[in-house]
Amino acid sequence: MNIPEGSTKTQAISTGIAGFDGILDGGYASHRVHLIEGQPGTGKTTLALQFLLDGISKRERCLYITLSESKDELRQVAETHGWNLDGIEIFELVPAELSLDPKQQQTVVYASGPGARRNDENDLR
């Protein structure tokens, strides 16, 4: 990565996926919002959970905000990968009975510096 003279490289926060960190030059740039967009079933939730689980492994506070999946559905996704979501606070922002357009799903990941909270605002419309 070429960095212009007089600027400094932003600290990278691991995605929790070594190969993806390599592609991103170390991970997500800290203090930035990253939008992961895709159709249902393309791995947005899995990517977000890996990011948060990496934070848990580093004793960071982690928060997952969902607008479409229930806590139980998230735990089921995690179980298919053999993951335990203990330590990740899950906040359901919209009641499950509200139907959102499944064609428009995004995941927003905000990476911040050491000791900060990892956030995932899932499926924003």
PDB file of C-alpha atoms in Angstrom:
ATOM      1  CA  MET A   1       0.000   0.000   0.000  1.00  0.00           C
ATOM      2  CA  ASN A   2       1.404   3.399  -0.977  1.00  0.00           C
ATOM      3  CA  ILE A   3       0.845   6.071   1.624  1.00  0.00           C
ATOM      4  CA  PRO A   4       1.108   9.710   0.529  1.00  0.00           C
ATOM      5  CA  GLU A   5       3.932  11.678   2.113  1.00  0.00           C
ATOM      6  CA  GLY A   6       2.881  13.426   5.307  1.00  0.00           C
ATOM      7  CA  SER A   7       0.042  11.028   6.063  1.00  0.00           C
ATOM      8  CA  THR A   8      -0.035   8.094   8.405  1.00  0.00           C
ATOM      9  CA  LYS A   9      -1.456   4.647   7.855  1.00  0.00           C
ATOM     10  CA  THR A  10      -4.689   3.994   9.741  1.00  0.00           C
ATOM     11  CA  GLN A  11      -4.510   1.133  12.226  1.00  0.00           C
ATOM     12  CA  ALA A  12      -6.155  -2.017  10.888  1.00  0.00           C
ATOM     13  CA  ILE A  13      -8.611  -4.035  12.978  1.00  0.00           C
ATOM     14  CA  SER A  14      -8.696  -7.746  12.151  1.00  0.00           C
ATOM     15  CA  THR A  15     -11.791  -9.087  10.415  1.00  0.00           C
ATOM     16  CA  GLY A  16     -11.240 -12.390  12.196  1.00  0.00           C
ATOM     17  CA  ILE A  17     -10.431 -14.023   8.836  1.00  0.00           C
ATOM     18  CA  ALA A  18      -6.694 -14.213   8.104  1.00  0.00           C
ATOM     19  CA  GLY A  19      -7.055 -14.425   4.315  1.00  0.00           C
ATOM     20  CA  PHE A  20      -9.484 -11.502   4.212  1.00  0.00           C
ATOM     21  CA  ASP A  21      -7.175  -9.453   6.457  1.00  0.00           C
ATOM     22  CA  GLY A  22      -4.441 -10.027   3.865  1.00  0.00           C
ATOM     23  CA  ILE A  23      -6.659  -8.678   1.100  1.00  0.00           C
ATOM     24  CA  LEU A  24      -7.582  -5.643   3.234  1.00  0.00           C
ATOM     25  CA  ASP A  25      -3.962  -4.877   4.175  1.00  0.00           C
ATOM     26  CA  GLY A  26      -4.393  -6.048   7.761  1.00  0.00           C
ATOM     27  CA  GLY A  27      -8.146  -5.757   8.268  1.00  0.00           C
ATOM     28  CA  TYR A  28     -10.755  -3.039   8.500  1.00  0.00           C
ATOM     29  CA  ALA A  29      -9.402   0.517   8.775  1.00  0.00           C
ATOM     30  CA  SER A  30     -10.095   1.721  12.304  1.00  0.00           C
ATOM     31  CA  HIS A  31     -12.488   4.590  12.976  1.00  0.00           C
ATOM     32  CA  ARG A  32     -14.313   3.964   9.692  1.00  0.00           C
ATOM     33  CA  VAL A  33     -17.720   2.558   8.823  1.00  0.00           C
ATOM     34  CA  HIS A  34     -17.637  -0.414   6.448  1.00  0.00           C
ATOM     35  CA  LEU A  35     -20.759  -1.472   4.542  1.00  0.00           C
ATOM     36  CA  ILE A  36     -21.054  -5.123   3.544  1.00  0.00           C
ATOM     37  CA  GLU A  37     -23.931  -5.533   1.116  1.00  0.00           C
ATOM     38  CA  GLY A  38     -25.362  -8.603  -0.552  1.00  0.00           C
ATOM     39  CA  GLN A  39     -28.287 -10.863  -1.184  1.00  0.00           C
ATOM     40  CA  PRO A  40     -29.590 -13.171   1.556  1.00  0.00           C
ATOM     41  CA  GLY A  41     -27.283 -16.136   2.095  1.00  0.00           C
ATOM     42  CA  THR A  42     -24.106 -14.477   0.808  1.00  0.00           C
ATOM     43  CA  GLY A  43     -22.314 -14.488   4.185  1.00  0.00           C
ATOM     44  CA  LYS A  44     -22.905 -11.009   5.624  1.00  0.00           C
ATOM     45  CA  THR A  45     -23.984 -12.371   8.998  1.00  0.00           C
ATOM     46  CA  THR A  46     -21.165 -14.927   9.031  1.00  0.00           C
ATOM     47  CA  LEU A  47     -18.613 -12.206   8.233  1.00  0.00           C
ATOM     48  CA  ALA A  48     -19.984  -9.971  10.989  1.00  0.00           C
ATOM     49  CA  LEU A  49     -20.010 -12.777  13.553  1.00  0.00           C
ATOM     50  CA  GLN A  50     -16.406 -13.698  12.732  1.00  0.00           C
ATOM     51  CA  PHE A  51     -15.427 -10.070  13.289  1.00  0.00           C
ATOM     52  CA  LEU A  52     -17.194  -9.993  16.653  1.00  0.00           C
ATOM     53  CA  LEU A  53     -15.872 -13.389  17.751  1.00  0.00           C
ATOM     54  CA  ASP A  54     -12.350 -12.146  17.021  1.00  0.00           C
ATOM     55  CA  GLY A  55     -13.089  -9.193  19.296  1.00  0.00           C
ATOM     56  CA  ILE A  56     -14.356 -11.497  22.051  1.00  0.00           C
ATOM     57  CA  SER A  57     -11.139 -13.534  21.777  1.00  0.00           C
ATOM     58  CA  LYS A  58      -9.255 -10.273  22.466  1.00  0.00           C
ATOM     59  CA  ARG A  59     -11.484  -9.494  25.476  1.00  0.00           C
ATOM     60  CA  GLU A  60     -13.217  -6.601  23.689  1.00  0.00           C
ATOM     61  CA  ARG A  61     -16.836  -5.627  24.292  1.00  0.00           C
ATOM     62  CA  CYS A  62     -18.948  -6.592  21.278  1.00  0.00           C
ATOM     63  CA  LEU A  63     -22.421  -5.528  20.200  1.00  0.00           C
ATOM     64  CA  TYR A  64     -24.522  -6.960  17.346  1.00  0.00           C
ATOM     65  CA  ILE A  65     -27.547  -4.881  16.312  1.00  0.00           C
ATOM     66  CA  THR A  66     -30.050  -6.704  14.125  1.00  0.00           C
ATOM     67  CA  LEU A  67     -33.019  -5.393  12.175  1.00  0.00           C
ATOM     68  CA  SER A  68     -34.151  -8.698  10.711  1.00  0.00           C
ATOM     69  CA  GLU A  69     -32.783 -11.806  12.427  1.00  0.00           C
ATOM     70  CA  SER A  70     -33.897 -12.779  15.911  1.00  0.00           C
ATOM     71  CA  LYS A  71     -31.416 -13.691  18.628  1.00  0.00           C
ATOM     72  CA  ASP A  72     -32.405 -17.336  18.179  1.00  0.00           C
ATOM     73  CA  GLU A  73     -31.789 -17.176  14.423  1.00  0.00           C
ATOM     74  CA  LEU A  74     -28.347 -15.650  15.012  1.00  0.00           C
ATOM     75  CA  ARG A  75     -27.501 -18.383  17.497  1.00  0.00           C
ATOM     76  CA  GLN A  76     -28.613 -21.003  14.949  1.00  0.00           C
ATOM     77  CA  VAL A  77     -26.299 -19.474  12.320  1.00  0.00           C
ATOM     78  CA  ALA A  78     -23.452 -19.526  14.850  1.00  0.00           C
ATOM     79  CA  GLU A  79     -24.155 -23.149  15.781  1.00  0.00           C
ATOM     80  CA  THR A  80     -23.843 -24.222  12.124  1.00  0.00           C
ATOM     81  CA  HIS A  81     -20.239 -22.984  12.327  1.00  0.00           C
ATOM     82  CA  GLY A  82     -19.612 -24.422  15.794  1.00  0.00           C
ATOM     83  CA  TRP A  83     -19.488 -20.944  17.350  1.00  0.00           C
ATOM     84  CA  ASN A  84     -20.715 -19.758  20.740  1.00  0.00           C
ATOM     85  CA  LEU A  85     -22.034 -16.186  20.906  1.00  0.00           C
ATOM     86  CA  ASP A  86     -21.500 -15.837  24.667  1.00  0.00           C
ATOM     87  CA  GLY A  87     -20.009 -12.420  25.334  1.00  0.00           C
ATOM     88  CA  ILE A  88     -21.628 -10.771  22.303  1.00  0.00           C
ATOM     89  CA  GLU A  89     -24.499  -8.498  23.242  1.00  0.00           C
ATOM     90  CA  ILE A  90     -27.305  -8.951  20.698  1.00  0.00           C
ATOM     91  CA  PHE A  91     -29.815  -6.135  20.328  1.00  0.00           C
ATOM     92  CA  GLU A  92     -32.955  -6.575  18.228  1.00  0.00           C
ATOM     93  CA  LEU A  93     -33.812  -3.097  16.955  1.00  0.00           C
ATOM     94  CA  VAL A  94     -36.993  -3.980  15.049  1.00  0.00           C
ATOM     95  CA  PRO A  95     -39.641  -6.457  16.228  1.00  0.00           C
ATOM     96  CA  ALA A  96     -39.573  -9.748  14.334  1.00  0.00           C
ATOM     97  CA  GLU A  97     -43.172  -9.330  13.202  1.00  0.00           C
ATOM     98  CA  LEU A  98     -42.197  -6.431  10.942  1.00  0.00           C
ATOM     99  CA  SER A  99     -41.394  -7.619   7.453  1.00  0.00           C
ATOM    100  CA  LEU A 100     -38.432  -5.968   5.733  1.00  0.00           C
ATOM    101  CA  ASP A 101     -37.526  -6.323   2.068  1.00  0.00           C
ATOM    102  CA  PRO A 102     -35.102  -9.297   1.936  1.00  0.00           C
ATOM    103  CA  LYS A 103     -33.732  -8.051  -1.412  1.00  0.00           C
ATOM    104  CA  GLN A 104     -32.043  -5.097   0.277  1.00  0.00           C
ATOM    105  CA  GLN A 105     -29.780  -6.293   3.064  1.00  0.00           C
ATOM    106  CA  GLN A 106     -26.546  -4.760   4.277  1.00  0.00           C
ATOM    107  CA  THR A 107     -24.204  -5.141   7.191  1.00  0.00           C
ATOM    108  CA  VAL A 108     -22.368  -2.127   8.586  1.00  0.00           C
ATOM    109  CA  VAL A 109     -19.159  -2.792  10.477  1.00  0.00           C
ATOM    110  CA  TYR A 110     -17.505  -0.020  12.481  1.00  0.00           C
ATOM    111  CA  ALA A 111     -13.913  -0.772  13.413  1.00  0.00           C
ATOM    112  CA  SER A 112     -12.430   1.265  16.230  1.00  0.00           C
ATOM    113  CA  GLY A 113      -9.184   1.269  18.158  1.00  0.00           C
ATOM    114  CA  PRO A 114      -7.974  -1.001  20.969  1.00  0.00           C
ATOM    115  CA  GLY A 115     -10.355  -1.488  23.873  1.00  0.00           C
ATOM    116  CA  ALA A 116     -13.310  -0.101  21.967  1.00  0.00           C
ATOM    117  CA  ARG A 117     -16.544  -1.830  21.123  1.00  0.00           C
ATOM    118  CA  ARG A 118     -17.032  -3.752  17.883  1.00  0.00           C
ATOM    119  CA  ASN A 119     -20.442  -3.044  16.382  1.00  0.00           C
ATOM    120  CA  ASP A 120     -22.460  -4.679  13.646  1.00  0.00           C
ATOM    121  CA  GLU A 121     -25.653  -3.010  12.535  1.00  0.00           C
ATOM    122  CA  ASN A 122     -27.086  -5.825  10.460  1.00  0.00           C
ATOM    123  CA  ASP A 123     -29.475  -5.558   7.544  1.00  0.00           C
ATOM    124  CA  LEU A 124     -29.935  -1.798   7.491  1.00  0.00           C
ATOM    125  CA  ARG A 125     -32.488  -0.462   5.046  1.00  0.00           C
TER     126      ARG A 125
END
